[in-house]
mmCIF file of C-alpha atoms in Angstrom:
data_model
loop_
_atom_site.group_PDB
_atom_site.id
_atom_site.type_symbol
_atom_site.label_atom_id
_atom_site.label_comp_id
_atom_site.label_asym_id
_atom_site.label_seq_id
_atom_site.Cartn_x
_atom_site.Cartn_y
_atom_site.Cartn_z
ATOM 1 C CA UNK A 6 -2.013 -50.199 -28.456
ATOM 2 C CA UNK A 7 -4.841 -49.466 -26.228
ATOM 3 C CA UNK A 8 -3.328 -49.976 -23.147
ATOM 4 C CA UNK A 9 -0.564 -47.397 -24.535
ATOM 5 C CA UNK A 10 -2.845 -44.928 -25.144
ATOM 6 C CA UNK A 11 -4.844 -44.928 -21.893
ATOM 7 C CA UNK A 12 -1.623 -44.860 -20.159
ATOM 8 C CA UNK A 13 -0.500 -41.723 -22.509
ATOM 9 C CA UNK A 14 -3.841 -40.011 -21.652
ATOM 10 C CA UNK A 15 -3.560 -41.047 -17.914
ATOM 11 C CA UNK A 16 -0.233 -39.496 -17.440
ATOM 12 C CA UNK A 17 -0.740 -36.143 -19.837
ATOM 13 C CA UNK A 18 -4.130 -35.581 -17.285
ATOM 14 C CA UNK A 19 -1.675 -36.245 -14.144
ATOM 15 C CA UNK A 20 1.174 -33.693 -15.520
ATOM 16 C CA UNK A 21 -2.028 -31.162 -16.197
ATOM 17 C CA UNK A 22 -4.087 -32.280 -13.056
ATOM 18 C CA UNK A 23 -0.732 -32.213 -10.848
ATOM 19 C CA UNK A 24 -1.434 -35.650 -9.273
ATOM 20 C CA UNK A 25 0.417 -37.732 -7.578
ATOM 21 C CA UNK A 26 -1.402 -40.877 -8.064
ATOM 22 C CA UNK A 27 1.027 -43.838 -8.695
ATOM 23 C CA UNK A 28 -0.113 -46.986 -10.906
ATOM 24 C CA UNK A 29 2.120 -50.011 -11.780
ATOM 25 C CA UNK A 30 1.491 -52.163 -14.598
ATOM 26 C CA UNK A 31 3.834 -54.794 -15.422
ATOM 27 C CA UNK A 32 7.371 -54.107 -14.046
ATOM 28 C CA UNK A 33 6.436 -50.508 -15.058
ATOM 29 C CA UNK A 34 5.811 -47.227 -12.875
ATOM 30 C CA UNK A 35 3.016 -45.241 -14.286
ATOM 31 C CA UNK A 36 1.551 -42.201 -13.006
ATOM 32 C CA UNK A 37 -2.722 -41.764 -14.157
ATOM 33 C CA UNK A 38 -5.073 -39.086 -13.849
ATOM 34 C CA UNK A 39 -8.719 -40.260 -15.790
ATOM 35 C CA UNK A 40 -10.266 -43.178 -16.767
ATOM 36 C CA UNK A 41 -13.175 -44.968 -16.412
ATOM 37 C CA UNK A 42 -14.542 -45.859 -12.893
ATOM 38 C CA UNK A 43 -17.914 -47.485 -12.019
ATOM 39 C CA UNK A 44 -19.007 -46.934 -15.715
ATOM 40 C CA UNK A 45 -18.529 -43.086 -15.598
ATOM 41 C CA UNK A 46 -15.625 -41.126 -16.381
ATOM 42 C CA UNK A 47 -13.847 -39.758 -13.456
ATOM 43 C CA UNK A 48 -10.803 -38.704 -12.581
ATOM 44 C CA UNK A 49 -7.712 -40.551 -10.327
ATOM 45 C CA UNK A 50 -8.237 -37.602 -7.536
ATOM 46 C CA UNK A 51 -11.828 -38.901 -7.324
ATOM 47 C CA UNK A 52 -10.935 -42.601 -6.836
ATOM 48 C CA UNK A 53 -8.777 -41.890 -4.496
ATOM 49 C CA UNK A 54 -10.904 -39.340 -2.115
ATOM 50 C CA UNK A 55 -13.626 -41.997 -2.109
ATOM 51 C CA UNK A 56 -11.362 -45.001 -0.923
ATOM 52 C CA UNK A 57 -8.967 -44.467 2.290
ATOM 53 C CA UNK A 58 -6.902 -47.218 1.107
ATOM 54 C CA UNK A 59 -5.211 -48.787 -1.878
ATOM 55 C CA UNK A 60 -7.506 -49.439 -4.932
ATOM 56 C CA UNK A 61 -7.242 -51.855 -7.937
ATOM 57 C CA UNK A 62 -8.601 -50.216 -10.833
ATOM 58 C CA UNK A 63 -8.381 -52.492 -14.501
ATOM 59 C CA UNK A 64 -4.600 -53.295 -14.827
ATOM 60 C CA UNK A 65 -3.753 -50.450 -12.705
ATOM 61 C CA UNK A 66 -3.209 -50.096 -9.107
ATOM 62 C CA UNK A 67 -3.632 -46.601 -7.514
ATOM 63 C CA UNK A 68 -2.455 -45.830 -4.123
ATOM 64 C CA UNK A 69 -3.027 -42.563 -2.448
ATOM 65 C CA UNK A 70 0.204 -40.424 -1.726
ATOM 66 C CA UNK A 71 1.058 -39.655 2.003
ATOM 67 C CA UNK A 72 3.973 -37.437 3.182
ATOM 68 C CA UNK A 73 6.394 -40.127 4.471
ATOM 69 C CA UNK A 74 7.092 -37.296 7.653
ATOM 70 C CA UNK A 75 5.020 -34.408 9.248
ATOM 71 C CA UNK A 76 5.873 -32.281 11.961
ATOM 72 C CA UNK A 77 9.572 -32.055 11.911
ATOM 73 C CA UNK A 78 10.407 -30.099 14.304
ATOM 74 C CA UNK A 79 13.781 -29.694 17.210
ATOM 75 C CA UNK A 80 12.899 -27.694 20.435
ATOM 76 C CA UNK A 81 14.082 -25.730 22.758
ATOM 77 C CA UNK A 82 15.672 -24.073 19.577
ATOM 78 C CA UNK A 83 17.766 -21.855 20.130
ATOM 79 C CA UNK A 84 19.332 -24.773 22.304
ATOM 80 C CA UNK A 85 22.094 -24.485 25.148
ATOM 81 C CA UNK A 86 22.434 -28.075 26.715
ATOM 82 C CA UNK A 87 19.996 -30.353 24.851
ATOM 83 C CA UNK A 88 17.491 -30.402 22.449
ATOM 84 C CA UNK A 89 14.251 -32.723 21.217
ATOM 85 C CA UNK A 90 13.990 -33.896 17.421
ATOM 86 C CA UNK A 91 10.382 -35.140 16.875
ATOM 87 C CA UNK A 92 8.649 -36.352 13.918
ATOM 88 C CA UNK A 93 6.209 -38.456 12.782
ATOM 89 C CA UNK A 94 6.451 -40.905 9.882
ATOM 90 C CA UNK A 95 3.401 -42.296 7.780
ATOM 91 C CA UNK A 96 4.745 -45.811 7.647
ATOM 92 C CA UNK A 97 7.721 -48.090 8.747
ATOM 93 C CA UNK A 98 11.111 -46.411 7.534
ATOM 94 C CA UNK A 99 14.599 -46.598 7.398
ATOM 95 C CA UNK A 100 15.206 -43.170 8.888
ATOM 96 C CA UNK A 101 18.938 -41.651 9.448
ATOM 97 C CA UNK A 102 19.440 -38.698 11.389
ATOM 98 C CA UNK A 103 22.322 -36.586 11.603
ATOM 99 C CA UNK A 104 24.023 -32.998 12.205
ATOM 100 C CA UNK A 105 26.390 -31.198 9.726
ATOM 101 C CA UNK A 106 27.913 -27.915 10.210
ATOM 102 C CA UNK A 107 27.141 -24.805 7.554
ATOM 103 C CA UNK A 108 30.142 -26.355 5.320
ATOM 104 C CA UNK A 109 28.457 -29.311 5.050
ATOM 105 C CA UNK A 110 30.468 -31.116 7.252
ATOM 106 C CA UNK A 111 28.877 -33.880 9.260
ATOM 107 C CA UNK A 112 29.116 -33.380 13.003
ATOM 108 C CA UNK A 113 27.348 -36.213 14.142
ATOM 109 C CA UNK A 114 25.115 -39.908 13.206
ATOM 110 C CA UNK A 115 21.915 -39.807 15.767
ATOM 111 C CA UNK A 116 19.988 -41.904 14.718
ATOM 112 C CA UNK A 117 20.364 -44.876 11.861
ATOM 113 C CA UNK A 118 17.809 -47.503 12.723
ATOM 114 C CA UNK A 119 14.528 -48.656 11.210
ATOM 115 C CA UNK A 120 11.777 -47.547 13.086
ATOM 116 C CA UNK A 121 7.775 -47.930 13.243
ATOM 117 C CA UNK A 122 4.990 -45.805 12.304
ATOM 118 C CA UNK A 123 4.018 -43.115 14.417
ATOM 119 C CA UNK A 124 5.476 -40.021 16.828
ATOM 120 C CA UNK A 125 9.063 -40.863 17.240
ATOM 121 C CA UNK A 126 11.144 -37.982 19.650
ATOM 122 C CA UNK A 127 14.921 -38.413 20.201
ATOM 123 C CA UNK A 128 16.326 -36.344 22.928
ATOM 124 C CA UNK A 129 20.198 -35.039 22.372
ATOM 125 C CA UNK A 130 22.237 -33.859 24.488
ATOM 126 C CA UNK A 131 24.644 -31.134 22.163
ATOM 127 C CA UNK A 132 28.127 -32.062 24.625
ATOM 128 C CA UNK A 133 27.661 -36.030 23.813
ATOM 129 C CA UNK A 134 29.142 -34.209 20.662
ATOM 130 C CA UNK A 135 31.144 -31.837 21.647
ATOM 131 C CA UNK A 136 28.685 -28.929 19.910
ATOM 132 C CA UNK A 137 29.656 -25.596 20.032
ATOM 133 C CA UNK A 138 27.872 -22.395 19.927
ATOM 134 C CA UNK A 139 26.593 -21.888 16.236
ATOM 135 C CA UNK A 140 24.043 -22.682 13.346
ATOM 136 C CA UNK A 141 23.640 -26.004 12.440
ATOM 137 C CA UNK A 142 21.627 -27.989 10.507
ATOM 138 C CA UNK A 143 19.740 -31.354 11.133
ATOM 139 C CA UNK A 144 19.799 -33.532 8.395
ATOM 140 C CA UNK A 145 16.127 -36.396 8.378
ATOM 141 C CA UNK A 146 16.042 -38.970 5.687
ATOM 142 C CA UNK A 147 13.381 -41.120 5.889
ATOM 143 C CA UNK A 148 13.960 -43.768 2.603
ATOM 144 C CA UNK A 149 14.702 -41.845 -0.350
ATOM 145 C CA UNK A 150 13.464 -38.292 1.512
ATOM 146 C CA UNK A 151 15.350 -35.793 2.777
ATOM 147 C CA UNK A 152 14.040 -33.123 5.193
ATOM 148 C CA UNK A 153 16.432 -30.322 7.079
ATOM 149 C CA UNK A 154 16.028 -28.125 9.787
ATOM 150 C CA UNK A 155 17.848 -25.221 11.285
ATOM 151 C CA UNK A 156 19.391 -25.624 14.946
ATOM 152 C CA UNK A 157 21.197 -23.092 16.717
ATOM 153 C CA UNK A 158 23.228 -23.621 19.421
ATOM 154 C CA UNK A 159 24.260 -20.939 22.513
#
């Protein structure tokens, strides 16, 4: 019953605190805010800005949230011949990249591959898919992520 109601405190201070710290206890995923750290009461935000890395706290586990991608980005853009999708992802990812049309169509499968940590740049060349002039949108998702970017094309 204890356990239950730290973990009913913990995730009340998350919704308040707008956290994202992630615990798991037992086949469970928790979310927790407060608790007791080092004999003083603190707060999940704390734990985490004073340890870079994973941290065991009681029962719980708290892990720091990254953004799986940063710097999305496709340029030149406006594009005529070719353009340059770069992004970098936080950690090892199954990442599928594609091209639909305004209707949602999808125009073409670039990329569909695991791929490592780090800067990752794929250069396209728009006739390899028979592009024409227009608005189009670049579909990234990186696991269970989805990110989208305008591209036009002249």
């Amino acid at each position: 019953m204890e356990k239950l109601y730290k973990l009913i405190v913990l995730f009340v201070g998350l919704t308040v605190m707008n956290l994202t710290v992630q615990a798991q206890v037992n086949s469970y995923s928790l979310f927790l805010a407060t608790g007791i750290y080092h004999g003083n009461l603190t707060t999940a935000k704390d734990i985490v800005k004073n340890h870079n890395s994973d941290y065991h706290w009681g029962d719980f586990l708290v892990k720091p949230r990254t953004k799986q991608v940063t710097g999305f980005t496709n340029y030149p853009n406006p594009a005529t011949t070719f353009t340059t999708v770069g992004y970098t992802l936080a950690t090892k990812s199954n990442v599928v990249l594609k091209v639909i049309d305004l209707a949602g169509k999808q125009l073409a499968l670039l990329i569909k591959q695991e791929q490592l940590a780090g800067k990752q740049e794929f250069y396209w060349e728009l006739s390899k898919n028979n592009i024409s002039p227009g608005m189009y949108i670049l579909i990234l998702q990186v696991e269970s992520k989805t990110y989208s970017r305008k591209i036009i094309v002249q």
